[in-house]
Tab-separated table of C-alpha atoms in Angstrom:
chain	number	residue	atom	x	y	z
A	1	MET	CA	36.660	25.021	17.633
A	2	THR	CA	35.145	28.447	17.029
A	3	ARG	CA	32.523	29.907	14.731
A	4	GLU	CA	32.442	33.638	13.953
A	5	TYR	CA	29.623	35.347	12.083
A	6	LEU	CA	30.908	38.174	9.880
A	7	LYS	CA	27.336	38.523	8.635
A	8	LYS	CA	24.316	37.228	10.561
A	9	ALA	CA	20.834	36.865	9.077
A	10	SER	CA	18.235	39.186	10.543
A	11	LEU	CA	15.448	36.909	9.306
A	12	THR	CA	14.943	33.206	8.687
A	13	ALA	CA	12.959	31.419	5.995
A	14	LYS	CA	9.955	31.389	8.365
A	15	SER	CA	10.156	35.042	9.385
A	16	ASN	CA	7.303	37.314	8.358
A	17	ALA	CA	5.656	34.440	6.502
A	18	THR	CA	2.170	35.326	5.305
A	19	GLU	CA	-0.511	33.342	7.039
A	20	THR	CA	-1.683	31.379	4.030
A	21	HIS	CA	-3.239	28.295	5.599
A	22	GLU	CA	-6.812	29.590	5.904
A	23	ILE	CA	-6.729	31.149	2.437
A	24	VAL	CA	-5.484	27.973	0.823
A	25	LYS	CA	-7.828	25.729	2.823
A	26	SER	CA	-10.808	27.859	1.777
A	27	ILE	CA	-9.840	27.679	-1.905
A	28	LEU	CA	-9.322	23.922	-1.771
A	29	ASP	CA	-12.683	23.399	-0.072
A	30	ASP	CA	-14.419	25.617	-2.632
A	31	ILE	CA	-12.896	23.789	-5.581
A	32	GLU	CA	-13.540	20.322	-4.154
A	33	ALA	CA	-17.197	21.239	-3.674
A	34	GLY	CA	-17.616	23.261	-6.875
A	35	GLY	CA	-15.525	21.195	-9.282
A	36	ASP	CA	-14.506	22.449	-12.710
A	37	ALA	CA	-16.638	25.594	-12.572
A	38	LYS	CA	-15.156	26.783	-9.278
A	39	ALA	CA	-11.600	26.029	-10.470
A	40	LEU	CA	-12.276	28.149	-13.547
A	41	GLU	CA	-13.491	30.998	-11.331
A	42	TYR	CA	-10.235	30.987	-9.411
A	43	ALA	CA	-8.248	30.715	-12.648
A	44	ALA	CA	-9.986	33.836	-13.966
A	45	LYS	CA	-9.337	35.626	-10.668
A	46	PHE	CA	-5.705	34.688	-10.029
A	47	ASP	CA	-4.343	33.729	-13.448
A	48	GLN	CA	-6.470	36.305	-15.281
A	49	TYR	CA	-6.698	33.785	-18.059
A	50	GLU	CA	-9.723	32.462	-19.897
A	51	GLY	CA	-8.160	30.358	-22.656
A	52	SER	CA	-7.968	26.587	-22.994
A	53	ILE	CA	-7.284	24.785	-19.719
A	54	LEU	CA	-6.121	21.496	-21.224
A	55	LEU	CA	-3.997	22.152	-24.289
A	56	SER	CA	-5.051	20.314	-27.427
A	57	PRO	CA	-2.469	18.592	-29.659
A	58	GLU	CA	-2.848	21.488	-32.090
A	59	GLU	CA	-2.206	24.068	-29.364
A	60	ILE	CA	0.838	22.132	-28.179
A	61	GLU	CA	2.167	21.967	-31.726
A	62	ALA	CA	1.616	25.708	-32.196
A	63	ALA	CA	3.422	26.515	-28.925
A	64	CYS	CA	6.346	24.249	-29.816
A	65	ALA	CA	6.676	26.024	-33.156
A	66	LEU	CA	7.361	29.284	-31.285
A	67	VAL	CA	10.421	27.901	-29.501
A	68	PRO	CA	13.754	28.784	-31.177
A	69	GLU	CA	15.718	25.797	-32.462
A	70	LYS	CA	18.736	26.619	-30.277
A	71	LEU	CA	16.568	26.523	-27.144
A	72	LYS	CA	14.929	23.304	-28.321
A	73	ALA	CA	18.382	21.742	-28.625
A	74	ASP	CA	19.300	22.867	-25.101
A	75	ILE	CA	16.044	21.448	-23.702
A	76	ARG	CA	16.664	18.140	-25.473
A	77	PHE	CA	20.221	18.074	-24.077
A	78	SER	CA	18.970	18.629	-20.541
A	79	HIS	CA	16.141	16.119	-20.993
A	80	ASP	CA	18.582	13.459	-22.180
A	81	ASN	CA	20.836	13.986	-19.144
A	82	VAL	CA	17.919	13.920	-16.688
A	83	ARG	CA	16.475	10.827	-18.378
A	84	ARG	CA	19.753	8.906	-18.282
A	85	PHE	CA	20.381	9.787	-14.635
A	86	ALA	CA	16.817	8.794	-13.729
A	87	GLU	CA	17.288	5.475	-15.531
A	88	LEU	CA	20.434	4.927	-13.465
A	89	GLN	CA	18.468	5.628	-10.292
A	90	LYS	CA	15.731	3.221	-11.340
A	91	SER	CA	18.302	0.477	-11.891
A	92	THR	CA	19.162	0.603	-8.177
A	93	VAL	CA	15.683	-0.653	-7.267
A	94	SER	CA	14.802	-4.188	-8.223
A	95	ASP	CA	12.203	-6.817	-7.479
A	96	VAL	CA	13.691	-9.360	-5.081
A	97	GLU	CA	12.606	-12.434	-3.155
A	98	THR	CA	14.115	-14.764	-0.593
A	99	GLU	CA	13.160	-17.978	1.178
A	100	ILE	CA	13.077	-16.509	4.661
A	101	THR	CA	12.606	-19.965	6.208
A	102	PRO	CA	12.230	-23.302	4.392
A	103	GLY	CA	8.980	-23.181	2.460
A	104	PHE	CA	8.197	-19.515	3.234
A	105	VAL	CA	9.085	-16.964	0.539
A	106	THR	CA	8.989	-13.175	0.991
A	107	GLY	CA	9.650	-10.509	-1.589
A	108	GLN	CA	9.759	-6.881	-2.617
A	109	LYS	CA	8.216	-5.315	-5.700
A	110	ALA	CA	8.595	-1.763	-7.036
A	111	ILE	CA	5.370	-0.412	-8.557
A	112	PRO	CA	5.073	3.087	-10.079
A	113	VAL	CA	2.059	5.161	-9.097
A	114	GLU	CA	-0.634	5.480	-11.748
A	115	ALA	CA	-0.970	9.262	-12.089
A	116	ALA	CA	1.509	12.042	-11.385
A	117	GLY	CA	0.787	15.760	-11.219
A	118	CYS	CA	3.811	17.934	-12.038
A	119	TYR	CA	3.606	21.603	-11.078
A	120	VAL	CA	5.844	23.889	-13.141
A	121	PRO	CA	6.230	27.481	-11.861
A	122	GLY	CA	5.710	30.211	-14.421
A	123	GLY	CA	5.263	33.411	-12.431
A	124	ARG	CA	8.355	35.426	-11.547
A	125	TYR	CA	10.510	33.137	-13.691
A	126	SER	CA	9.484	30.566	-16.296
A	127	HIS	CA	10.920	27.341	-14.908
A	128	ILE	CA	11.530	25.380	-18.076
A	129	ALA	CA	13.927	23.114	-16.202
A	130	SER	CA	11.236	22.177	-13.664
A	131	ALA	CA	9.159	20.682	-16.470
A	132	ILE	CA	12.167	18.609	-17.508
A	133	MET	CA	12.989	17.501	-13.959
A	134	THR	CA	9.501	16.472	-12.883
A	135	VAL	CA	7.985	15.037	-16.060
A	136	THR	CA	11.072	13.089	-17.155
A	137	THR	CA	11.488	11.313	-13.821
A	138	ALA	CA	7.801	10.411	-13.727
A	139	LYS	CA	8.063	8.982	-17.240
A	140	VAL	CA	11.161	6.929	-16.425
A	141	ALA	CA	9.511	5.663	-13.234
A	142	GLY	CA	6.686	4.273	-15.359
A	143	CYS	CA	3.705	6.431	-14.355
A	144	LYS	CA	0.822	5.708	-16.719
A	145	HIS	CA	-0.494	9.283	-16.763
A	146	ILE	CA	1.452	12.502	-16.269
A	147	THR	CA	-0.136	15.937	-16.072
A	148	ALA	CA	2.076	19.001	-16.352
A	149	CYS	CA	0.448	22.071	-14.832
A	150	SER	CA	1.784	25.603	-15.220
A	151	PRO	CA	0.308	29.071	-14.647
A	152	PRO	CA	-0.617	30.865	-17.866
A	153	ARG	CA	0.081	34.525	-18.490
A	154	PRO	CA	-2.946	36.757	-19.154
A	155	GLY	CA	-3.951	36.629	-22.790
A	156	VAL	CA	-0.887	34.535	-23.657
A	157	GLY	CA	-1.003	31.170	-21.948
A	158	ILE	CA	1.842	28.955	-20.790
A	159	ASN	CA	5.348	29.884	-21.866
A	160	PRO	CA	5.910	27.979	-25.142
A	161	ALA	CA	9.259	26.630	-23.947
A	162	ILE	CA	7.558	25.058	-20.908
A	163	VAL	CA	4.988	23.492	-23.229
A	164	TYR	CA	7.751	22.142	-25.466
A	165	ALA	CA	9.728	20.753	-22.518
A	166	ALA	CA	6.697	19.094	-20.922
A	167	HIS	CA	5.668	17.640	-24.281
A	168	ILE	CA	8.990	16.083	-25.294
A	169	CYS	CA	9.583	14.796	-21.763
A	170	GLY	CA	6.378	12.775	-21.863
A	171	ALA	CA	3.470	14.722	-20.348
A	172	ASP	CA	0.134	13.175	-21.295
A	173	LYS	CA	-1.781	16.379	-20.570
A	174	ILE	CA	-0.611	19.981	-20.231
A	175	MET	CA	-2.855	22.192	-18.115
A	176	ALA	CA	-2.851	25.976	-18.177
A	177	MET	CA	-3.714	26.716	-14.575
A	178	GLY	CA	-1.595	28.004	-11.727
A	179	GLY	CA	-1.478	28.211	-7.956
A	180	VAL	CA	-3.828	26.438	-5.585
A	181	GLN	CA	-6.414	25.928	-8.300
A	182	GLY	CA	-3.917	24.030	-10.453
A	183	VAL	CA	-2.859	21.807	-7.574
A	184	ALA	CA	-6.515	21.199	-6.678
A	185	ALA	CA	-7.456	20.317	-10.257
A	186	MET	CA	-4.775	17.617	-10.421
A	187	THR	CA	-5.616	16.252	-6.975
A	188	PHE	CA	-9.376	16.121	-7.426
A	189	GLY	CA	-9.253	14.889	-11.029
A	190	LEU	CA	-10.993	17.882	-12.603
A	191	PHE	CA	-11.424	18.541	-16.336
A	192	GLY	CA	-11.454	14.809	-17.065
A	193	LEU	CA	-8.005	14.178	-15.604
A	194	PRO	CA	-7.305	11.116	-13.457
A	195	LYS	CA	-6.857	11.944	-9.782
A	196	ALA	CA	-3.157	12.408	-9.108
A	197	ASN	CA	-1.516	9.890	-6.799
A	198	ILE	CA	1.451	12.199	-6.244
A	199	LEU	CA	2.084	15.939	-6.637
A	200	VAL	CA	5.600	17.125	-7.381
A	201	GLY	CA	7.427	20.295	-8.270
A	202	PRO	CA	8.325	23.644	-6.732
A	203	GLY	CA	5.976	26.587	-6.299
A	204	ASN	CA	5.232	29.670	-4.233
A	205	GLN	CA	4.017	29.616	-0.636
A	206	PHE	CA	0.409	29.008	-1.729
A	207	VAL	CA	1.356	25.995	-3.843
A	208	ALA	CA	3.539	24.651	-1.018
A	209	GLU	CA	0.722	25.098	1.520
A	210	ALA	CA	-1.800	23.406	-0.780
A	211	LYS	CA	0.495	20.390	-1.086
A	212	ARG	CA	0.979	20.329	2.674
A	213	ILE	CA	-2.779	20.373	3.338
A	214	LEU	CA	-3.475	17.712	0.722
A	215	PHE	CA	-0.661	15.404	1.831
A	216	GLY	CA	-2.150	12.139	2.990
A	217	ARG	CA	-4.956	11.974	0.476
A	218	VAL	CA	-2.269	12.401	-2.186
A	219	GLY	CA	1.476	11.858	-2.042
A	220	ILE	CA	3.884	14.759	-2.426
A	221	ASP	CA	7.581	15.030	-3.155
A	222	MET	CA	8.252	17.218	-0.099
A	223	ILE	CA	7.002	20.289	1.771
A	224	ALA	CA	9.239	22.954	0.319
A	225	GLY	CA	10.182	26.393	1.586
A	226	PRO	CA	12.328	29.057	-0.092
A	227	THR	CA	15.355	27.687	-1.924
A	228	ASP	CA	18.656	27.860	-0.018
A	229	SER	CA	22.350	27.362	-0.809
A	230	LEU	CA	25.578	27.056	1.162
A	231	ILE	CA	29.151	27.318	-0.090
A	232	LEU	CA	32.121	25.801	1.717
A	233	ALA	CA	35.301	27.562	0.631
A	234	ASP	CA	38.918	27.569	1.779
A	235	ARG	CA	41.928	29.746	0.919
A	236	THR	CA	42.210	28.129	-2.535
A	237	ALA	CA	38.764	29.344	-3.630
A	238	ASP	CA	38.295	32.126	-6.177
A	239	ALA	CA	36.462	34.948	-4.360
A	240	HIS	CA	34.857	36.218	-7.571
A	241	ILE	CA	33.401	32.802	-8.421
A	242	VAL	CA	32.222	32.249	-4.836
A	243	ALA	CA	30.491	35.645	-4.817
A	244	THR	CA	28.944	35.020	-8.251
A	245	ASP	CA	27.572	31.650	-7.131
A	246	LEU	CA	26.043	33.172	-3.993
A	247	VAL	CA	24.340	35.894	-6.020
A	248	SER	CA	23.120	33.371	-8.609
A	249	GLN	CA	21.098	31.619	-5.910
A	250	ALA	CA	19.987	34.744	-4.046
A	251	GLU	CA	18.124	35.884	-7.171
A	252	HIS	CA	15.562	33.094	-6.644
A	253	GLY	CA	13.582	35.264	-4.242
A	254	TYR	CA	13.648	37.883	-1.503
A	255	ASN	CA	13.645	35.177	1.187
A	256	SER	CA	16.132	32.715	-0.345
A	257	PRO	CA	19.001	32.228	2.142
A	258	VAL	CA	22.592	31.933	0.940
A	259	TRP	CA	25.449	31.082	3.283
A	260	LEU	CA	29.237	31.163	3.014
A	261	VAL	CA	31.233	29.012	5.432
A	262	THR	CA	35.014	29.302	5.333
A	263	ASP	CA	38.161	28.993	7.434
A	264	ASP	CA	39.770	31.965	5.662
A	265	ARG	CA	38.734	35.369	6.980
A	266	ALA	CA	40.405	37.241	4.108
A	267	LEU	CA	38.369	35.252	1.578
A	268	ALA	CA	35.179	35.947	3.517
A	269	GLU	CA	35.791	39.680	3.552
A	270	ASP	CA	36.689	39.697	-0.149
A	271	VAL	CA	33.464	37.872	-1.030
A	272	MET	CA	31.374	40.216	1.129
A	273	ALA	CA	32.824	43.196	-0.731
A	274	ARG	CA	32.108	41.696	-4.142
A	275	VAL	CA	28.506	40.516	-3.645
A	276	PRO	CA	26.794	43.952	-3.561
A	277	VAL	CA	28.600	44.960	-6.748
A	278	LEU	CA	27.498	41.814	-8.537
A	279	ILE	CA	23.908	42.239	-7.325
A	280	ALA	CA	23.802	45.824	-8.558
A	281	ASP	CA	24.632	44.600	-12.071
A	282	LEU	CA	21.608	42.270	-12.307
A	283	PRO	CA	18.362	43.067	-14.181
A	284	ASP	CA	15.707	44.842	-12.099
A	285	VAL	CA	13.631	41.931	-10.755
A	286	ASN	CA	16.683	39.756	-10.160
A	287	ARG	CA	18.454	42.640	-8.425
A	288	GLU	CA	15.530	43.307	-6.092
A	289	ASN	CA	15.300	39.638	-5.090
A	290	ALA	CA	19.019	39.125	-4.616
A	291	SER	CA	19.458	42.383	-2.722
A	292	ALA	CA	16.725	41.541	-0.211
A	293	ALA	CA	17.915	37.953	0.183
A	294	TRP	CA	21.512	39.061	0.805
A	295	ARG	CA	20.488	41.818	3.198
A	296	ASP	CA	18.034	39.851	5.321
A	297	TYR	CA	18.863	36.156	5.025
A	298	ALA	CA	22.525	35.723	4.048
A	299	GLU	CA	25.222	34.669	6.496
A	300	VAL	CA	29.019	34.584	6.315
A	301	ILE	CA	30.652	32.310	8.873
A	302	VAL	CA	34.338	31.854	9.666
A	303	CYS	CA	35.276	28.535	11.255
A	304	SER	CA	38.503	27.336	12.810
A	305	ASP	CA	39.144	24.448	10.411
A	306	ARG	CA	37.517	22.198	7.840
A	307	ALA	CA	36.089	19.837	10.431
A	308	GLU	CA	34.160	22.735	11.979
A	309	MET	CA	33.127	23.880	8.498
A	310	ALA	CA	31.691	20.441	7.748
A	311	ALA	CA	29.894	20.342	11.108
A	312	CYS	CA	28.419	23.786	10.459
A	313	SER	CA	27.230	22.736	7.002
A	314	ASP	CA	25.581	19.579	8.313
A	315	GLU	CA	23.797	21.661	10.947
A	316	TYR	CA	22.372	23.951	8.242
A	317	ALA	CA	21.510	20.922	6.006
A	318	PRO	CA	21.328	23.084	2.874
A	319	GLU	CA	19.287	22.325	-0.189
A	320	HIS	CA	22.314	23.048	-2.398
A	321	LEU	CA	25.841	22.538	-1.073
A	322	THR	CA	28.926	23.664	-2.991
A	323	VAL	CA	32.519	22.850	-2.026
A	324	GLN	CA	35.292	25.034	-3.402
A	325	ALA	CA	38.187	23.714	-1.357
A	326	GLU	CA	41.130	21.340	-1.411
A	327	ASP	CA	40.770	17.554	-1.095
A	328	LEU	CA	37.279	17.124	-2.539
A	329	ASP	CA	37.235	13.432	-1.646
A	330	TRP	CA	37.489	14.348	2.053
A	331	TRP	CA	34.418	16.556	1.779
A	332	LEU	CA	32.471	13.913	-0.145
A	333	GLU	CA	33.290	11.395	2.579
A	334	ASN	CA	32.505	13.631	5.562
A	335	LEU	CA	29.488	15.748	4.551
A	336	THR	CA	26.165	14.086	5.358
A	337	CYS	CA	23.280	16.594	5.191
A	338	TYR	CA	22.474	18.202	1.842
A	339	GLY	CA	19.977	17.986	-0.985
A	340	SER	CA	22.573	17.967	-3.759
A	341	LEU	CA	26.359	18.344	-3.571
A	342	PHE	CA	28.535	20.258	-6.033
A	343	LEU	CA	32.212	19.409	-5.686
A	344	GLY	CA	34.796	21.829	-7.036
A	345	GLU	CA	34.822	25.088	-8.934
A	346	GLU	CA	34.207	23.246	-12.183
A	347	THR	CA	30.565	22.628	-11.287
A	348	THR	CA	27.916	24.920	-9.830
A	349	VAL	CA	24.352	24.808	-8.541
A	350	SER	CA	23.204	26.427	-11.775
A	351	TYR	CA	24.431	23.370	-13.692
A	352	GLY	CA	22.352	21.088	-11.488
A	353	ASP	CA	19.389	23.432	-11.704
A	354	LYS	CA	19.319	23.239	-15.479
A	355	ALA	CA	21.187	20.522	-17.293
A	356	THR	CA	23.485	17.995	-15.596
A	357	GLY	CA	20.853	15.338	-15.002
A	358	THR	CA	20.588	15.358	-11.207
A	359	ASN	CA	17.192	16.630	-10.093
A	360	HIS	CA	16.727	20.220	-8.948
A	361	VAL	CA	13.598	19.551	-6.877
A	362	LEU	CA	15.338	19.323	-3.500
A	363	PRO	CA	14.645	19.532	0.263
A	364	THR	CA	14.756	23.045	1.743
A	365	SER	CA	14.570	24.539	5.244
A	366	ARG	CA	16.944	21.892	6.683
A	367	ALA	CA	14.790	19.011	5.490
A	368	ALA	CA	17.965	17.581	3.945
A	369	SER	CA	18.737	16.294	7.435
A	370	TYR	CA	16.168	13.533	6.836
A	371	THR	CA	15.344	13.309	3.122
A	372	GLY	CA	16.762	13.610	-0.354
A	373	GLY	CA	15.316	15.272	-3.418
A	374	LEU	CA	12.982	14.213	-6.202
A	375	SER	CA	13.936	11.003	-7.974
A	376	VAL	CA	12.276	8.124	-9.767
A	377	HIS	CA	11.953	6.502	-6.339
A	378	LYS	CA	9.452	9.164	-5.235
A	379	TYR	CA	7.048	7.949	-7.940
A	380	MET	CA	7.425	4.304	-6.957
A	381	LYS	CA	5.851	2.246	-4.198
A	382	ILE	CA	8.138	-0.362	-2.668
A	383	VAL	CA	5.690	-3.067	-1.642
A	384	THR	CA	6.180	-6.498	-0.137
A	385	TRP	CA	4.615	-9.910	-0.716
A	386	GLN	CA	4.814	-13.433	0.673
A	387	ARG	CA	3.742	-16.982	-0.074
A	388	ALA	CA	4.301	-20.295	1.695
A	389	THR	CA	3.842	-24.024	1.588
A	390	ARG	CA	1.779	-25.537	4.395
A	391	GLU	CA	4.869	-27.008	5.985
A	392	GLY	CA	6.678	-23.691	5.590
A	393	SER	CA	3.934	-21.872	7.461
A	394	LYS	CA	4.047	-24.116	10.527
A	395	ALA	CA	6.819	-22.402	12.521
A	396	VAL	CA	5.569	-18.964	11.521
A	397	ALA	CA	2.026	-19.824	12.654
A	398	GLU	CA	3.241	-21.041	16.036
A	399	ALA	CA	5.315	-17.909	16.655
A	400	THR	CA	2.502	-15.670	15.436
A	401	ALA	CA	-0.065	-17.257	17.740
A	402	ARG	CA	2.134	-16.978	20.835
A	403	ILE	CA	3.305	-13.411	20.130
A	404	SER	CA	-0.291	-12.318	19.405
A	405	ARG	CA	-1.566	-13.748	22.688
A	406	LEU	CA	1.245	-12.105	24.602
A	407	GLU	CA	0.135	-8.809	23.047
A	408	GLY	CA	-3.488	-9.493	23.904
A	409	MET	CA	-4.528	-9.777	20.234
A	410	GLU	CA	-6.570	-12.988	20.366
A	411	GLY	CA	-8.071	-12.516	16.897
A	412	HIS	CA	-4.610	-12.459	15.355
A	413	ALA	CA	-3.696	-15.604	17.270
A	414	ARG	CA	-6.757	-17.466	16.039
A	415	ALA	CA	-5.909	-16.661	12.400
A	416	ALA	CA	-2.763	-18.719	12.989
A	417	ASP	CA	-4.581	-21.379	15.042
A	418	VAL	CA	-7.060	-22.287	12.312
A	419	ARG	CA	-4.288	-22.906	9.819
A	420	LEU	CA	-2.433	-25.207	12.173
A	421	GLU	CA	-5.670	-27.085	12.856
A	422	LYS	CA	-6.390	-27.463	9.137
A	423	TYR	CA	-2.898	-28.262	7.887
A	424	PHE	CA	-1.716	-30.437	10.788
A	425	PRO	CA	-4.833	-32.071	12.315
A	426	ASN	CA	-2.874	-34.847	13.991
A	427	GLU	CA	-0.372	-32.596	15.768
A	428	THR	CA	-0.609	-30.782	19.083
A	429	PHE	CA	0.873	-27.302	19.510
A	430	ASP	CA	1.581	-25.178	22.583
A	431	LEU	CA	0.112	-21.854	21.503
A	432	THR	CA	-0.209	-20.224	24.912
A	433	ALA	CA	1.450	-16.890	25.645
A	434	ASN	CA	3.402	-18.102	28.681
A	435	GLY	CA	5.217	-21.210	29.679
């Protein structure tokens, strides 16, 4: 099998990355030490905003009133789809128990975390859908407190549509604060908020680095890099649609990789000719992002057959994976590494990003090789429990004592010993490690 690059990326998602760690660490340390006042200083500096930090019910109502009814209907449609899919996901996790040995019962229990912090980007683009994706899943999971945090625009505040989406999806508090300071405020429990148990949602490199540094003292959905997308296409694919889909994802940012993998060289060349034309027709900011992403990060790869195409895709482990090829069931069966899969021309990453119900917070930078995206499960702790009768504990105590002594953990062994002595005073047990 062969693999030919008609276009090879000159950069990767990690190339020329700004060294943000020290900057972010310094800001986090400052805010943790200085509390609300220091967070407000950074908000004034970076957000250039001095309005309300936590929106009042009246401010939420006023923002919602600014959202056109048609957009409200679209947000409600998306919210309903995301909610129903999240409820389906939740139904796959249940509390269970089993009698592991006679008289000894073990079990599993799913418990939602108390407080979730949902970051909603609002800089280059206003990510209305991110409010829907993150807040809705937290609500369905059963989190008792949900904070939605989004960067305000100077003199304006949070985009009203983001406020509306966060509100109808179930946010308990909506915070007008962006970047590291917003993440810090949710983590440290500033402005009267409960300390977040988990932080979720996409963001720029500073937000991503803040989540990475804070991981451990707070849970996170994932450490995310620039969004990426791969399309698998054969001779049956429509070159115009393939090119349009590639461009639609390249507009995310200057460093957002898009990849085309095909076994049809003519299709590859046709798509490569169409992409620059489609990019040139975008609005200014979108055009600049897509142009840089296509120039520096995009790849077009010709493989010998579909098996090699699938192997190539799994190696890249894309965040978004689209298949525009024959025999969709074969691809569904054989592809194993992706954040979310879009089968057939009739669906597209944009659908998943906005309205189909599957979550758009997904693993990037090949993290799909070991994890999936945001779901209700991310907000839930799967914990275990056990209980036993005295007779049921006998065999377990004997095995525990002997294994512990073999390991050299005498204290563990004695915790078993004392129970055997108490529960079965007239019996003798061989609790030595050898013999």
